Short mmCIF file of C-alpha atoms in Angstrom, two decimals:
data_model
loop_
_atom_site.label_atom_id
_atom_site.label_comp_id
_atom_site.label_asym_id
_atom_site.label_seq_id
_atom_site.Cartn_x
_atom_site.Cartn_y
_atom_site.Cartn_z
CA MET A 1 -92.37 -40.24 64.01
CA SER A 2 -92.83 -38.34 60.89
CA THR A 3 -93.10 -35.03 62.83
CA ALA A 4 -89.81 -35.75 64.65
CA THR A 5 -88.20 -36.57 61.29
CA LEU A 6 -89.57 -33.40 59.77
CA GLN A 7 -88.05 -31.33 62.63
CA THR A 8 -84.59 -32.98 62.49
CA ASP A 9 -84.47 -32.33 58.71
CA ASP A 10 -85.48 -28.76 59.25
CA HIS A 11 -82.52 -28.10 61.76
CA ARG A 12 -79.97 -29.65 59.54
CA PRO A 13 -77.28 -27.13 58.57
CA GLY A 14 -77.29 -26.07 54.99
CA PRO A 15 -74.43 -26.75 52.67
CA ARG A 16 -71.31 -24.83 53.14
CA PRO A 17 -70.39 -22.34 50.43
CA THR A 18 -67.84 -23.85 48.20
CA ALA A 19 -65.20 -22.25 45.83
CA ALA A 20 -67.66 -22.68 43.07
CA ALA A 21 -70.26 -20.50 44.91
CA ARG A 22 -67.72 -17.62 45.22
CA PRO A 23 -67.40 -15.12 42.48
CA ALA A 24 -65.73 -17.13 39.92
CA THR A 25 -65.07 -14.18 37.46
CA GLY A 26 -61.32 -12.72 37.46
CA THR A 27 -58.64 -11.51 35.36
CA SER A 28 -56.15 -13.93 33.57
CA PRO A 29 -52.43 -13.46 34.26
CA LEU A 30 -51.99 -12.09 30.80
CA ALA A 31 -54.54 -9.52 31.01
CA SER A 32 -53.48 -8.61 34.62
CA SER A 33 -49.84 -8.07 33.15
CA GLY A 34 -51.33 -5.82 30.52
CA ILE A 35 -53.16 -3.87 33.20
CA PHE A 36 -49.99 -3.26 35.25
CA ILE A 37 -47.91 -2.51 32.15
CA GLY A 38 -50.16 0.22 31.28
CA ARG A 39 -50.18 1.47 34.99
CA SER A 40 -46.52 1.65 35.04
CA LEU A 41 -46.10 3.34 31.70
CA VAL A 42 -48.78 5.83 32.75
CA HIS A 43 -46.86 6.48 36.06
CA SER A 44 -43.79 6.91 34.14
CA MET A 45 -45.26 9.60 31.77
CA ARG A 46 -46.53 11.44 34.92
CA ASP A 47 -43.15 11.37 36.48
CA GLY A 48 -41.64 13.70 33.97
CA GLU A 49 -38.72 14.60 36.05
CA GLY A 50 -37.79 10.99 36.79
CA LEU A 51 -38.16 10.18 33.01
CA ILE A 52 -35.93 13.30 31.99
CA MET A 53 -33.28 12.28 34.54
CA ALA A 54 -33.13 8.79 33.29
CA ILE A 55 -32.30 10.12 29.89
CA ALA A 56 -30.38 13.28 30.73
CA LEU A 57 -27.74 11.67 32.99
CA PRO A 58 -26.43 9.17 30.51
CA VAL A 59 -26.30 12.01 28.00
CA ILE A 60 -24.54 14.39 30.36
CA LEU A 61 -22.10 11.40 31.01
CA MET A 62 -21.51 11.04 27.38
CA LEU A 63 -20.66 14.62 26.75
CA LEU A 64 -18.52 14.57 29.74
CA PHE A 65 -16.35 11.71 28.49
CA THR A 66 -16.26 12.59 24.81
CA THR A 67 -15.78 16.48 25.14
CA VAL A 68 -13.97 16.90 28.41
CA PHE A 69 -12.01 13.69 28.84
CA GLY A 70 -12.10 12.23 25.16
CA GLY A 71 -8.84 13.78 23.96
CA ALA A 72 -6.93 12.74 27.24
CA ILE A 73 -8.28 9.08 27.32
CA GLN A 74 -7.87 8.00 23.80
CA GLY A 75 -7.68 10.75 21.18
CA GLU A 76 -9.69 10.69 17.92
CA GLY A 77 -12.31 8.08 17.73
CA TYR A 78 -12.99 7.88 21.35
CA ILE A 79 -16.60 8.52 20.93
CA ASP A 80 -17.25 5.42 18.84
CA TYR A 81 -15.49 3.44 21.71
CA VAL A 82 -17.47 4.98 24.45
CA VAL A 83 -21.10 5.08 23.16
CA PRO A 84 -21.78 1.38 23.71
CA GLY A 85 -20.66 1.75 27.36
CA ILE A 86 -23.08 4.89 27.74
CA ILE A 87 -25.84 2.87 26.25
CA LEU A 88 -25.35 0.08 29.05
CA THR A 89 -24.93 2.83 31.69
CA CYS A 90 -28.24 4.38 30.40
CA ALA A 91 -30.05 1.07 30.98
CA GLY A 92 -28.72 1.04 34.52
CA PHE A 93 -29.91 4.31 35.43
CA GLY A 94 -33.25 3.85 34.06
CA ALA A 95 -33.92 0.58 35.63
CA ALA A 96 -32.96 1.46 39.06
CA SER A 97 -36.34 3.09 39.64
CA VAL A 98 -37.88 -0.21 39.37
CA ALA A 99 -36.47 -1.28 42.75
CA VAL A 100 -38.11 1.79 44.42
CA SER A 101 -41.37 1.28 42.60
CA VAL A 102 -41.67 -2.27 43.46
CA SER A 103 -40.55 -1.87 47.26
CA ARG A 104 -43.12 1.05 47.39
CA ASP A 105 -45.85 -1.35 46.21
CA MET A 106 -45.01 -3.89 48.61
CA THR A 107 -44.75 -1.36 51.73
CA ALA A 108 -47.42 1.23 50.98
CA GLY A 109 -50.32 -0.95 50.99
CA ALA A 110 -50.81 -1.44 47.10
CA MET A 111 -49.72 -4.96 46.97
CA LEU A 112 -52.25 -5.85 49.94
CA ARG A 113 -55.06 -4.28 47.81
CA TYR A 114 -53.90 -6.36 44.88
CA ARG A 115 -53.95 -9.62 46.77
CA THR A 116 -57.61 -9.05 47.57
CA MET A 117 -58.69 -8.43 43.99
CA PRO A 118 -59.65 -10.97 41.32
CA ILE A 119 -56.05 -10.54 39.72
CA THR A 120 -52.67 -12.13 39.79
CA ALA A 121 -50.86 -9.97 42.26
CA ALA A 122 -47.63 -11.20 41.00
CA THR A 123 -48.25 -9.63 37.61
CA ALA A 124 -47.67 -6.12 39.24
CA ILE A 125 -43.83 -7.03 39.24
CA VAL A 126 -44.27 -8.08 35.54
CA GLY A 127 -45.75 -4.76 34.82
CA HIS A 128 -42.96 -2.97 36.36
CA VAL A 129 -40.27 -4.89 34.55
CA VAL A 130 -41.87 -4.69 31.11
CA ALA A 131 -42.61 -0.87 31.39
CA SER A 132 -38.83 -0.39 32.48
CA VAL A 133 -37.71 -2.20 29.33
CA VAL A 134 -40.10 0.07 27.15
CA ARG A 135 -38.78 3.28 28.96
CA ASN A 136 -35.11 2.32 28.68
CA LEU A 137 -35.35 1.45 24.94
CA VAL A 138 -36.67 4.92 24.48
CA ALA A 139 -33.83 6.39 26.46
CA THR A 140 -31.36 4.35 24.60
CA ALA A 141 -32.58 5.70 21.31
CA VAL A 142 -32.14 9.20 22.57
CA VAL A 143 -28.74 8.49 23.74
CA ILE A 144 -27.91 6.95 20.29
CA GLY A 145 -29.36 10.00 18.53
CA VAL A 146 -27.25 12.43 20.60
CA GLY A 147 -24.23 10.27 19.85
CA LEU A 148 -24.71 10.45 16.16
CA ALA A 149 -25.21 14.25 16.35
CA ILE A 150 -21.81 14.59 18.13
CA GLY A 151 -19.81 12.25 16.00
CA PHE A 152 -20.58 8.79 16.65
CA ARG A 153 -20.19 6.75 13.34
CA PRO A 154 -21.34 3.06 13.47
CA THR A 155 -20.60 1.01 10.51
CA ALA A 156 -23.32 -1.67 11.13
CA ASP A 157 -25.74 -2.61 8.50
CA ALA A 158 -29.50 -3.45 9.43
CA VAL A 159 -28.76 -6.89 10.71
CA GLY A 160 -26.03 -5.50 12.90
CA TRP A 161 -28.26 -2.90 14.15
CA LEU A 162 -30.85 -5.55 14.99
CA GLY A 163 -28.29 -7.68 16.80
CA ALA A 164 -27.40 -4.60 18.98
CA VAL A 165 -31.02 -3.85 19.84
CA GLY A 166 -31.43 -7.38 20.82
CA ILE A 167 -28.51 -7.53 22.95
CA VAL A 168 -29.37 -4.14 24.57
CA THR A 169 -32.89 -5.36 25.18
CA LEU A 170 -31.62 -8.54 26.86
CA TRP A 171 -29.44 -6.51 29.08
CA ILE A 172 -32.21 -3.93 30.08
CA LEU A 173 -34.37 -7.15 30.98
CA ALA A 174 -31.74 -8.71 33.01
CA VAL A 175 -30.83 -5.61 35.09
CA THR A 176 -34.38 -4.64 35.47
CA ALA A 177 -35.12 -8.16 36.82
CA VAL A 178 -32.31 -7.72 39.43
CA PHE A 179 -33.74 -4.35 40.33
CA ALA A 180 -37.11 -5.81 40.79
CA LEU A 181 -35.67 -8.57 43.04
CA ILE A 182 -33.96 -5.73 45.15
CA GLY A 183 -37.36 -4.07 45.55
CA LEU A 184 -38.92 -7.31 46.90
CA VAL A 185 -36.03 -8.00 49.45
CA ALA A 186 -35.61 -4.46 50.57
CA GLY A 187 -37.30 -3.22 53.77
CA SER A 188 -38.18 0.22 52.25
CA PRO A 189 -37.94 2.31 49.02
CA GLU A 190 -35.04 4.11 50.53
CA ALA A 191 -33.11 0.86 51.18
CA ALA A 192 -33.95 -0.41 47.87
CA ASN A 193 -32.51 2.61 46.29
CA GLY A 194 -29.26 2.19 48.37
CA TYR A 195 -28.87 -1.53 47.45
CA GLY A 196 -29.28 -1.01 43.64
CA PHE A 197 -26.80 1.78 43.60
CA VAL A 198 -23.88 -0.87 43.74
CA ILE A 199 -25.17 -2.17 40.31
CA LEU A 200 -24.63 1.02 38.68
CA PHE A 201 -20.88 0.85 39.15
CA LEU A 202 -20.42 -2.23 37.02
CA PRO A 203 -19.86 -0.37 33.80
CA TYR A 204 -17.02 1.50 35.49
CA VAL A 205 -15.20 -1.71 36.22
CA SER A 206 -15.31 -3.01 32.61
CA SER A 207 -14.29 -2.14 29.16
CA ALA A 208 -17.06 0.45 28.89
CA PHE A 209 -14.93 3.63 29.09
CA VAL A 210 -11.35 2.44 28.95
CA PRO A 211 -9.59 -0.74 27.55
CA ILE A 212 -9.16 -3.37 30.32
CA GLU A 213 -5.24 -3.13 29.56
CA THR A 214 -5.10 0.38 30.84
CA MET A 215 -6.56 -0.74 34.26
CA PRO A 216 -4.37 -1.85 37.30
CA GLU A 217 -3.37 -5.40 36.73
CA TRP A 218 -5.25 -6.63 40.03
CA LEU A 219 -8.45 -5.26 38.30
CA HIS A 220 -8.02 -7.27 35.17
CA GLY A 221 -9.70 -10.35 36.32
CA VAL A 222 -12.80 -8.59 37.61
CA ALA A 223 -13.12 -6.36 34.71
CA GLU A 224 -12.66 -9.25 32.18
CA HIS A 225 -14.96 -11.76 34.05
CA GLN A 226 -17.99 -9.75 34.96
CA PRO A 227 -21.23 -9.57 32.69
CA VAL A 228 -21.01 -6.06 31.59
CA THR A 229 -17.56 -6.54 29.58
CA PRO A 230 -18.83 -9.20 27.12
CA ILE A 231 -21.95 -7.40 26.42
CA ILE A 232 -20.29 -4.04 25.85
CA GLU A 233 -17.84 -5.61 23.54
CA THR A 234 -20.60 -7.42 21.66
CA ILE A 235 -22.55 -4.19 21.09
CA ARG A 236 -19.33 -2.44 20.19
CA GLY A 237 -18.39 -5.12 17.78
CA VAL A 238 -21.62 -5.46 15.84
CA LEU A 239 -21.91 -1.48 15.54
CA MET A 240 -18.34 -0.96 14.59
CA GLY A 241 -17.46 -4.10 12.83
CA GLY A 242 -15.08 -5.66 15.26
CA GLU A 243 -14.91 -8.99 17.19
CA THR A 244 -17.76 -9.86 19.49
CA ARG A 245 -18.54 -12.15 22.47
CA ALA A 246 -22.10 -12.73 21.52
CA LEU A 247 -22.65 -16.04 22.85
CA GLU A 248 -21.05 -15.15 26.31
CA ALA A 249 -23.25 -11.81 26.34
CA VAL A 250 -26.44 -13.69 25.69
CA LEU A 251 -25.64 -16.48 28.29
CA TRP A 252 -24.87 -13.78 30.98
CA CYS A 253 -28.24 -11.93 30.13
CA LEU A 254 -30.28 -15.04 30.18
CA GLY A 255 -28.53 -16.43 33.09
CA ILE A 256 -29.35 -13.28 35.29
CA VAL A 257 -33.01 -13.17 34.13
CA LEU A 258 -33.41 -16.68 34.99
CA ILE A 259 -31.76 -16.63 38.49
CA ALA A 260 -33.54 -13.17 39.24
CA GLY A 261 -36.82 -14.53 38.05
CA VAL A 262 -36.79 -17.70 40.15
CA LEU A 263 -35.71 -15.87 43.38
CA ALA A 264 -38.40 -13.20 42.77
CA ALA A 265 -41.04 -16.04 42.35
CA TRP A 266 -39.69 -17.71 45.44
CA ARG A 267 -39.60 -14.42 47.44
CA PHE A 268 -42.84 -12.77 46.40
CA PRO A 269 -45.33 -15.17 48.27
CA ARG A 270 -43.04 -14.95 51.39
CA THR A 271 -42.68 -11.15 51.32
CA ARG A 272 -44.98 -9.54 54.16
CA VAL A 273 -46.79 -6.65 52.69
CA ARG A 274 -48.11 -3.71 54.66
#
């Protein structure tokens, strides 16, 4: 009896490996975010052509509007009117690359590797977004510097400048979050680039370059009630000492970030990586 019992005990299957038996070491979401932010910034520095174009295009646009069209559009002082619009246009150009970068991660195998590593794969998206905000703030500083060199004369004090930087940062974050979402839903980097192109037209249908009153009457409603107009008018107001639509601008930015963030969080685990 004892022998049979011993034999039975010897053939019992051992305990199955549990989650605790697996490697428990990993990287926290905060640390993962820092890693991916650094990765995106390094890639940005290596992509010199892309960084130069993100800065050069808005500067060229500003020079075009102020030196070629400025006299015909509004005469003297037009540069003070147009620079806030160029700043937001700069944010759009700079953030557009995020859609392509996110889509490339999702389709070129990078995200598949991240999901097998002891990190939070979703923080790769956070890395793209935060790095884009940093890049765009640098590009915005360059645009403002060029504007000052060619005649832009803001009257804001330190508080006004801080307010303008805050609104610009919120807008960059909002538009970058939208481009990141586009990168998640697009089937390829080329498609992501095409979808995001639509957003770049928003400043042209706003008060960025000309007053809304000068537009065709049927376009007034669209220009007045889209997010870019209150943001531009707030930046213009705090820098030049005019009226602002600060509450509306902040609500637009926060609403866009919230909606894009929720949709991205819902979409990310459902996106098939390959």
